[in-house]
Coordinates of C-alpha atoms in Angstrom, one line a residue:
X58 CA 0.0 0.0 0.0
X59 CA 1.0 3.5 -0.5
X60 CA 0.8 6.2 2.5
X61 CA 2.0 9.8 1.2
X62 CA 3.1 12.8 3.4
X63 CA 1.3 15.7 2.6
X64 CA 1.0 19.7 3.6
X65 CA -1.2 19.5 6.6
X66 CA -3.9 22.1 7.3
X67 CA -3.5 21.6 11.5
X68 CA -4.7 23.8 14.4
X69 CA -2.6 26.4 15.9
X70 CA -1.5 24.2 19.3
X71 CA -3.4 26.9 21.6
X72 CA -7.3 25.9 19.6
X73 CA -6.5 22.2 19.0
X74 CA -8.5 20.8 22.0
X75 CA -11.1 23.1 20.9
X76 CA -11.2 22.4 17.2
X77 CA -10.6 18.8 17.1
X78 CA -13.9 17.1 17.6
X79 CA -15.6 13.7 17.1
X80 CA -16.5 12.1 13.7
X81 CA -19.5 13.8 12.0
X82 CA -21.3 10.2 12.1
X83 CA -20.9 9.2 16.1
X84 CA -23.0 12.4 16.3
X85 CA -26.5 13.7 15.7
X86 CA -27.3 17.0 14.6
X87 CA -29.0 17.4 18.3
X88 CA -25.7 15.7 20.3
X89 CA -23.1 18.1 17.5
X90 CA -25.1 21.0 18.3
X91 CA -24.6 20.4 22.0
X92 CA -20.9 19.1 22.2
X93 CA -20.0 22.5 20.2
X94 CA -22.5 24.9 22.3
X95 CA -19.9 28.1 23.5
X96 CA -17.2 26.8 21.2
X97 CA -16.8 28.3 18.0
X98 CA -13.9 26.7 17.5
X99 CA -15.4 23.4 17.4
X100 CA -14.4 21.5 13.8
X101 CA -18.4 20.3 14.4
X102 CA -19.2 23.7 12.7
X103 CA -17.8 22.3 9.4
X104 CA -18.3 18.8 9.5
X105 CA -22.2 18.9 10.6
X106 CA -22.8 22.7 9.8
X107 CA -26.5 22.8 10.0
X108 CA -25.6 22.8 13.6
X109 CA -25.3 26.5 13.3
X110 CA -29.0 26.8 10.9
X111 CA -32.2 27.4 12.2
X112 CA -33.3 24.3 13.5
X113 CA -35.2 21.5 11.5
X114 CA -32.9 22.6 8.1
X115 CA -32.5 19.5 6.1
X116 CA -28.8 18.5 6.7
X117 CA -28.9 17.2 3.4
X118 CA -29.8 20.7 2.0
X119 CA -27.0 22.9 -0.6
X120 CA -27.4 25.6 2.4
X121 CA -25.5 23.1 4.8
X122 CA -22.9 22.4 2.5
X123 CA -22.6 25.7 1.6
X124 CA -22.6 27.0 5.2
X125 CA -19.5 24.5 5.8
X126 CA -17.3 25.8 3.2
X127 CA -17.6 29.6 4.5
X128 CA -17.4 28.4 7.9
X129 CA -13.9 26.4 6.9
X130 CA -13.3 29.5 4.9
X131 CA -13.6 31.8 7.9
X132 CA -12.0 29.4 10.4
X133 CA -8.5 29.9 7.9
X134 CA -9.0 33.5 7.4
X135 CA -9.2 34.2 11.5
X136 CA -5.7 32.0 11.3
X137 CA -7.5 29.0 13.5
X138 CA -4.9 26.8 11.6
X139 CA -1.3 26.9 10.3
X140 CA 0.1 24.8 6.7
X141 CA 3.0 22.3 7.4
X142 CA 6.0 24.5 4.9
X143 CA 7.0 21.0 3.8
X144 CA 5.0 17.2 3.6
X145 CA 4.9 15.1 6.7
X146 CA 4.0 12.3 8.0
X147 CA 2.7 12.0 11.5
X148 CA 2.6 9.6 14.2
X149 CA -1.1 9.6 16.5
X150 CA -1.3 8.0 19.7
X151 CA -4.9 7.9 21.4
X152 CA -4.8 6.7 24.9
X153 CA -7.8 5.6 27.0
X154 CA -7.5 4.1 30.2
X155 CA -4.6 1.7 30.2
X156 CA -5.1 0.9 26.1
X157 CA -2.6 2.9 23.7
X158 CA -2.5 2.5 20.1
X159 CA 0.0 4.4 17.8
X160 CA -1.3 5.4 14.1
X161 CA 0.3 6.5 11.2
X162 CA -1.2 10.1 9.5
X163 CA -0.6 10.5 5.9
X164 CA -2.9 10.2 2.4
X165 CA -3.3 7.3 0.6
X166 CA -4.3 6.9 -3.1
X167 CA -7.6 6.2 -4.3
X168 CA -6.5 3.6 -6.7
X169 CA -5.7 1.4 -3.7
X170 CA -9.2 1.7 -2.9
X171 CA -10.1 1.1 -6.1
X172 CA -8.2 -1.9 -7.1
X173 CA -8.7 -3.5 -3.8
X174 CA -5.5 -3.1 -1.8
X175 CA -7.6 -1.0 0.5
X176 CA -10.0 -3.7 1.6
X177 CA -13.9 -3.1 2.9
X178 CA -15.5 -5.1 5.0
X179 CA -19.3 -2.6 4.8
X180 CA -21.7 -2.0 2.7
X181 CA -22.5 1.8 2.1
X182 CA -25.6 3.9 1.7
X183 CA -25.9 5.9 -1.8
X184 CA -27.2 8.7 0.4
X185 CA -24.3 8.5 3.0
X186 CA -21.8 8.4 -0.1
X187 CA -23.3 11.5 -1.6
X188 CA -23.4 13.7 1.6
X189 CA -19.7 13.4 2.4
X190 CA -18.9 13.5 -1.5
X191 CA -20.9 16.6 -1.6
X192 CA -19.5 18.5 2.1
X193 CA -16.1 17.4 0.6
X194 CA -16.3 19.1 -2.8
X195 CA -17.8 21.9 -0.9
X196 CA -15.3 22.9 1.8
X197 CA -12.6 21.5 -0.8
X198 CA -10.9 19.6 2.4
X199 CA -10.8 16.4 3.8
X200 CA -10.9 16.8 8.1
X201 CA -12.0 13.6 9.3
X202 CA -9.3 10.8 8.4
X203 CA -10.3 7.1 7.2
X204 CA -9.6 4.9 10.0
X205 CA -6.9 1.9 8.4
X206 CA -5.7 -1.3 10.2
X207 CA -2.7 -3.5 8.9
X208 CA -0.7 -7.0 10.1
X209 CA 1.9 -5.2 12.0
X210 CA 5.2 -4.7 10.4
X211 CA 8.9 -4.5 13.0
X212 CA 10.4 -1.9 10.7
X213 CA 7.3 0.5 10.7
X214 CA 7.2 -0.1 14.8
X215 CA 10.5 1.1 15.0
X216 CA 9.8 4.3 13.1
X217 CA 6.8 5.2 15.3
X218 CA 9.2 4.6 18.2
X219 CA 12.3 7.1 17.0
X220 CA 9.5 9.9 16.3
X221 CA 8.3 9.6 20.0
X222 CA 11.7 9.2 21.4
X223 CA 12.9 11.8 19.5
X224 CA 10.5 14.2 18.4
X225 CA 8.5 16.9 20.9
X226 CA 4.9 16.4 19.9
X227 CA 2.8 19.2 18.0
X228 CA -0.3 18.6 20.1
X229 CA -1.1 16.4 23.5
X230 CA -4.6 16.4 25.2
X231 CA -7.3 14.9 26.6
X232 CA -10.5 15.4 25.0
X233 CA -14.2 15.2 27.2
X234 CA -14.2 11.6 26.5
X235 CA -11.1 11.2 28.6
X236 CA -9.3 10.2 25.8
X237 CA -5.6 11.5 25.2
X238 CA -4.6 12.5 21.9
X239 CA -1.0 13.4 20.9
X240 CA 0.8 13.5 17.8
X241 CA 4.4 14.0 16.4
X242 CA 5.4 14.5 13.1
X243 CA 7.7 11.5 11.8
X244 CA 11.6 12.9 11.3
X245 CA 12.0 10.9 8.4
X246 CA 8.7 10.5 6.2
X247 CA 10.5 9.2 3.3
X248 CA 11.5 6.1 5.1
X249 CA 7.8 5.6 6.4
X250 CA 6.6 5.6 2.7
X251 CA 9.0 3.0 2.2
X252 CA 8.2 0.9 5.0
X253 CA 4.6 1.0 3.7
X254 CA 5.2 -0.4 0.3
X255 CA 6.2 -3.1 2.2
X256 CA 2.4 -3.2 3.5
X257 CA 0.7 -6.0 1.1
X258 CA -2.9 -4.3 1.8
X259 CA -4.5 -2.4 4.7
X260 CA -8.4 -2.8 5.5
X261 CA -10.6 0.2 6.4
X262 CA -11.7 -0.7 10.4
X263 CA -13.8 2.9 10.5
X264 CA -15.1 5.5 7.7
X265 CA -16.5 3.5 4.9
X266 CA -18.3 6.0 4.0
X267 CA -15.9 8.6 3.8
X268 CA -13.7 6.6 2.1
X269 CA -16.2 5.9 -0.9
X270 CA -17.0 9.6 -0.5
X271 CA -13.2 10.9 -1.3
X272 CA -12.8 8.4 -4.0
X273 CA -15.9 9.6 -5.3
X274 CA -14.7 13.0 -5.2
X275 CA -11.5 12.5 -6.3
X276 CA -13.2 10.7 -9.3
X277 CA -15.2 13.6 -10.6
X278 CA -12.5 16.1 -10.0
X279 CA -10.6 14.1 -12.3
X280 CA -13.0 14.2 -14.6
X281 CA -13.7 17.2 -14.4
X282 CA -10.0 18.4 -15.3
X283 CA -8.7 18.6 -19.1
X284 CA -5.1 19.2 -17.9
X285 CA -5.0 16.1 -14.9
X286 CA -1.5 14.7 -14.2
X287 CA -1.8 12.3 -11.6
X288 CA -0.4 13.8 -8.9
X289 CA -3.2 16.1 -7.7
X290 CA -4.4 16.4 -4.1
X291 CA -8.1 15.1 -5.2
X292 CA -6.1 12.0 -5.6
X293 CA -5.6 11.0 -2.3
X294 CA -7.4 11.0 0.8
X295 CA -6.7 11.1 4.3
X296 CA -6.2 8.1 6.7
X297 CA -4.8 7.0 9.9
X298 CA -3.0 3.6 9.6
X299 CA -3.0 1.5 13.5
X300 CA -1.9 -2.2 13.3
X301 CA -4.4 -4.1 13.8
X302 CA -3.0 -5.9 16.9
X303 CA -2.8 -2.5 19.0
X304 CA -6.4 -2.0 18.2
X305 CA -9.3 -2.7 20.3
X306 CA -13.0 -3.6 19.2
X307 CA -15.9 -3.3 22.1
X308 CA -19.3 -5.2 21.5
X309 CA -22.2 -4.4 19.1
X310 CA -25.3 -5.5 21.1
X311 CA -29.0 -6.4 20.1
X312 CA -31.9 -4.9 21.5
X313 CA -35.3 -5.8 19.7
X314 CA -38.7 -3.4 21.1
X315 CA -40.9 -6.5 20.7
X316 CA -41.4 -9.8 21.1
X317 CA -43.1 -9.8 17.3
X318 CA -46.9 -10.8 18.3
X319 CA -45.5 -13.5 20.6
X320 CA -46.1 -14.0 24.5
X321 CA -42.9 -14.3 27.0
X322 CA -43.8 -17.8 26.9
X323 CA -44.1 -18.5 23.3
X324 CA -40.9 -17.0 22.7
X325 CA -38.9 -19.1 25.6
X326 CA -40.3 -22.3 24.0
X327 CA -39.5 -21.4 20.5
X328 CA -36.1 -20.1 21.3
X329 CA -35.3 -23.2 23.6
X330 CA -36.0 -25.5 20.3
X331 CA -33.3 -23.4 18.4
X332 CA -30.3 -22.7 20.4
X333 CA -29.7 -23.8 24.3
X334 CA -31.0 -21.4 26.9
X335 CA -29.2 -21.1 30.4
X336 CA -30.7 -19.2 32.8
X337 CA -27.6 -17.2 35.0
X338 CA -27.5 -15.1 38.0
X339 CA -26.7 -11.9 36.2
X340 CA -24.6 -10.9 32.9
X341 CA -22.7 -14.5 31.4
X342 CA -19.4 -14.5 30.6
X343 CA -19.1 -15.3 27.3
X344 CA -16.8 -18.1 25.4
X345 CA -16.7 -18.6 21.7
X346 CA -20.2 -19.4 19.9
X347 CA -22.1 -17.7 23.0
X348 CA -23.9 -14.7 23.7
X349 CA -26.3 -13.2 26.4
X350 CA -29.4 -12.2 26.7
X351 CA -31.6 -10.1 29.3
X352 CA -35.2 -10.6 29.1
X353 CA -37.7 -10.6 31.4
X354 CA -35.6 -9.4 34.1
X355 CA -33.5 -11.9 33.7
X356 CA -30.0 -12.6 31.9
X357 CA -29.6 -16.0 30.5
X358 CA -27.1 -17.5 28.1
X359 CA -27.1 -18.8 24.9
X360 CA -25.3 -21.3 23.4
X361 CA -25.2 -21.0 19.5
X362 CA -24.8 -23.5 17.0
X363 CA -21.7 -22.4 15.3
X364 CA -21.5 -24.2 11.6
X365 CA -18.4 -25.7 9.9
X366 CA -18.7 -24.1 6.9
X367 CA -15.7 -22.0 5.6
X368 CA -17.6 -18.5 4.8
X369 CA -16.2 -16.3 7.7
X370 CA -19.4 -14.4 8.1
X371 CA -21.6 -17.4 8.5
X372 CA -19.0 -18.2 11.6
X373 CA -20.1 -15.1 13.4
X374 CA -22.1 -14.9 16.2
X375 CA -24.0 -12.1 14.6
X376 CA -24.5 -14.3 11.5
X377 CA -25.6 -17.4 13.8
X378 CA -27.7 -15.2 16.3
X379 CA -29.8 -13.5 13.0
X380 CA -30.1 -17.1 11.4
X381 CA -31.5 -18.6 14.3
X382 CA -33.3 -16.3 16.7
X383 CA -33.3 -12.9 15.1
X384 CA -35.4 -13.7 12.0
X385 CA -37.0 -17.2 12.3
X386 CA -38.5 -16.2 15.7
X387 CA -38.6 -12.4 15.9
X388 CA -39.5 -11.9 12.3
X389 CA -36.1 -9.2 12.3
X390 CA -35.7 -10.4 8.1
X391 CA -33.3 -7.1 7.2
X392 CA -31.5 -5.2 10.4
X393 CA -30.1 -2.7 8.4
X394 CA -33.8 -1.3 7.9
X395 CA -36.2 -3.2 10.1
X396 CA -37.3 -0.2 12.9
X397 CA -37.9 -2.4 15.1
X398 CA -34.1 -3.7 15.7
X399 CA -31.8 -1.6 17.6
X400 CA -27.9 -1.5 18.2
X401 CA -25.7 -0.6 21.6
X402 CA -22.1 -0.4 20.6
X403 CA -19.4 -0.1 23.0
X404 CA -21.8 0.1 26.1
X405 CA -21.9 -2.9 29.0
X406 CA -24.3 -4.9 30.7
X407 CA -26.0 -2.3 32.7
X408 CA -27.0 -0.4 29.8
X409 CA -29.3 -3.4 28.1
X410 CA -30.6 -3.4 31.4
X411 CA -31.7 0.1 31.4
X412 CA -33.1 0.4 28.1
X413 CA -35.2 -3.0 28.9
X414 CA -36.6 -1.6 32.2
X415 CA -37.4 1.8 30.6
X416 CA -39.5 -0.2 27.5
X417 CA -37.0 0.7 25.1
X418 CA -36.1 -3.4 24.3
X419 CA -38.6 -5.9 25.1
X420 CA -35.3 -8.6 24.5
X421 CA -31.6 -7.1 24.5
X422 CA -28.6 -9.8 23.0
X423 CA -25.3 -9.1 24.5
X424 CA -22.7 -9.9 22.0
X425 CA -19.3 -10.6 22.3
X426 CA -16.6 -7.9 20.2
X427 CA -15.4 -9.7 17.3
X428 CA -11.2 -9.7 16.4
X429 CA -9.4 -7.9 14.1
X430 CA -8.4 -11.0 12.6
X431 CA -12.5 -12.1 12.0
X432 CA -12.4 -8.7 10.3
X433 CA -9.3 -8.9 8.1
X434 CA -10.8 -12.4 7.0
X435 CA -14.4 -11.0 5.8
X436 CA -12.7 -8.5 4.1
X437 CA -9.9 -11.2 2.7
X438 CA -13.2 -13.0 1.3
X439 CA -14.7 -10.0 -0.8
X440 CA -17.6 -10.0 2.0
X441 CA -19.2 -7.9 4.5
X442 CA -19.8 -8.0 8.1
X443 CA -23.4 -8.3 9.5
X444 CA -24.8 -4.6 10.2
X445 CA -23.6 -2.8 13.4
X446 CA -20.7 -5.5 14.3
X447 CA -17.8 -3.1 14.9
X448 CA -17.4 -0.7 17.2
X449 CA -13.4 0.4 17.2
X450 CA -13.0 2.3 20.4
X451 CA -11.7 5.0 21.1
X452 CA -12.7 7.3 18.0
X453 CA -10.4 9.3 15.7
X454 CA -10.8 13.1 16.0
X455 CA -11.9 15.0 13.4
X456 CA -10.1 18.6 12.5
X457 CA -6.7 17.4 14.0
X458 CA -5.0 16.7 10.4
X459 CA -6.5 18.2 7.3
X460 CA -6.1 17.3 3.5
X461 CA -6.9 20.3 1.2
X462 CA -8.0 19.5 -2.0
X463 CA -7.0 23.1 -3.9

């Protein structure tokens, strides 16, 4: 794979814990509008702008996009950011709690999207697509970074480690999540874009949909120009490249608001003929082919069937939980659109509890976090993972590190 230095766009050091911000799609307009609330500095401004319109404007509307670009306009003209003089290459480490991981910041091409050296393991939304292609083009910048994961290479580990031995980091703080951010630039990019050829593919972990959105972009801005070399910044996009060993995945629960026409009882029996039922004393721990489940007031655990066929998505507990319970019993036949299916990433026990005692889940599935390596094998397979089966923990920041496109 191919990872570029590039002429950052980056927050003077005294705004970055006020610009930075979470990802434009952990956020609703209603939670963006709050986080940023006495903070003009907030990156949120740009990257969910209607934030800033009277309330009830369509986020999808040319008024948001437009708003973004001469709110990013403003926030260079009022000198929020200064330009790297030469290309760089930057090593990001986010901390949370006793978990560090160390990232790579630079731009990679689209044609390893493209031609698959970049691999996906998502499906994505035309309409998702289209809204970051369109906020991109707009604001002419890329500000929130494609989240990468690769197999772990010595000689790139011993890069990252010279630039934080060696190097005084550009930024270091802890955002309201608790999470530390600092980064460094690399002394000697030259050798991390060797190292990285090295790389045989990376797979996207977070941002599909900004990834399909830059190469969208970049696609129609090559198009678009008579005189294109090759080497233009709509060429590449932004990304942040972890190996995939440092990183940690938290659990993608199940909560379902009814029991689909079916009484408490109805639903024990028929579940009990399809997977085996253990009642326990409060959340299960969980081994390989089991989840939990709360219902009732009750947790129990279940024990799925796991099937010997080779398909890597069929081996999920996802998969097995959707083929057996979800759907036969529940009648859940898409939950990527069925209303009555909802998700809890990254939360614990206590909080399928809650959202069961307030009505919100008449039957909430605790699911175990899948690997990385159950990841890097749908994606090996040129499939997808089950909706709502990641959540990579802790977030990337959006605003940090910026790609201009002009």
């Amino acid at each position: 794979m191919r990872l570029f230095p590039f002429r950052a766009l980056r927050p003077v050091p005294d705004l970055v814990s006020h610009v930075a911000a979470p990802p434009y799609d952990v956020v609703d307009t209603e939670q963006a509008r709050r986080l940023a609330a006495g903070n003009p500095f907030s990156f949120l401004h740009v990257s969910r702008a209607e934030i800033d319109l009277p309330a009830g404007t369509d986020p999808y509307s040319e008024a948001v996009y437009e708003h973004a670009a001469t709110v990013f306009r403003e926030f260079v003209r009022r000198k929020f950011f200064v330009r790297e003089l030469m290309p760089c290459i930057y090593v990001y480490l986010q901390q949370k709690g006793n978990h560090r991981q160390f990232g790579l910041v630079g731009c990679c091409h689209t044609d390893d999207y493209v031609d698959g050296t970049i691999r996906r393991h998502e499906l994505t939304r035309v309409e998702k697509e289209a809204d970051r292609a369109r906020h991109t083009k707009a604001v002419a910048a890329q500000g929130g970074p494609v989240f990468l994961m690769y197999r772990g290479k010595r000689e790139i580990d011993a890069l990252v480690e010279s630039a934080v031995a060696r190097e005084k980091p550009l930024y270091d703080f802890t955002d309201e999540d608790g999470v530390r951010h600092a980064v460094w630039r690399a002394p000697d990019p030259a050798a991390v874009e060797a190292a990285f050829r090295e790389v045989p593919r990376a797979y996207i972990a977070d941002g599909h949909h900004r990834a399909a959105a830059y190469v969208k972009t970049g696609a129609e801005m090559k198009a678009a120009n008579p005189a294109h070399r090759g080497d233009e910044p709509y060429n590449r996009f932004l990304a942040v490249a972890f190996p995939a060993a440092q990183l940690r995945i938290l659990p993608y629960h199940r909560c379902v608001r009814d029991l689909g026409g079916l009484s408490g009882g109805e639903f024990l029996e028929r579940l009990g003929k399809a997977v085996r039922v253990e009642r326990t004393g409060g959340p299960p721990d969980l081994s390989d082919g089991e989840c939990g489940m709360f219902f009732g007031g009750s947790w129990h655990r279940i024990v799925l069937p796991v099937p010997q066929e080779a398909d890597p998505v069929l081996r999920l507990e996802s998969s097995i939980l959707q083929d057996r319970v979800l759907g036969p019993i529940l009648g859940i036949r898409d939950p990527r659109s069925d209303p009555r299916i909802g998700f809890a990433g990254g939360v614990g026990p206590s909080e399928l509890e809650r959202l069961a005692a307030g009505g919100e889940a008449a039957v909430a599935f605790a699911m175990r976090p899948v690997s990385v390596e159950q990841v890097m094998a749908v994606a090996d397979a040129g499939l997808v993972m089950p909706p709502k089966s990641t959540w990579f923990d802790p977030k990337l920041r959006s605003g940090l590190l910026i790609h201009t496109l002009s």
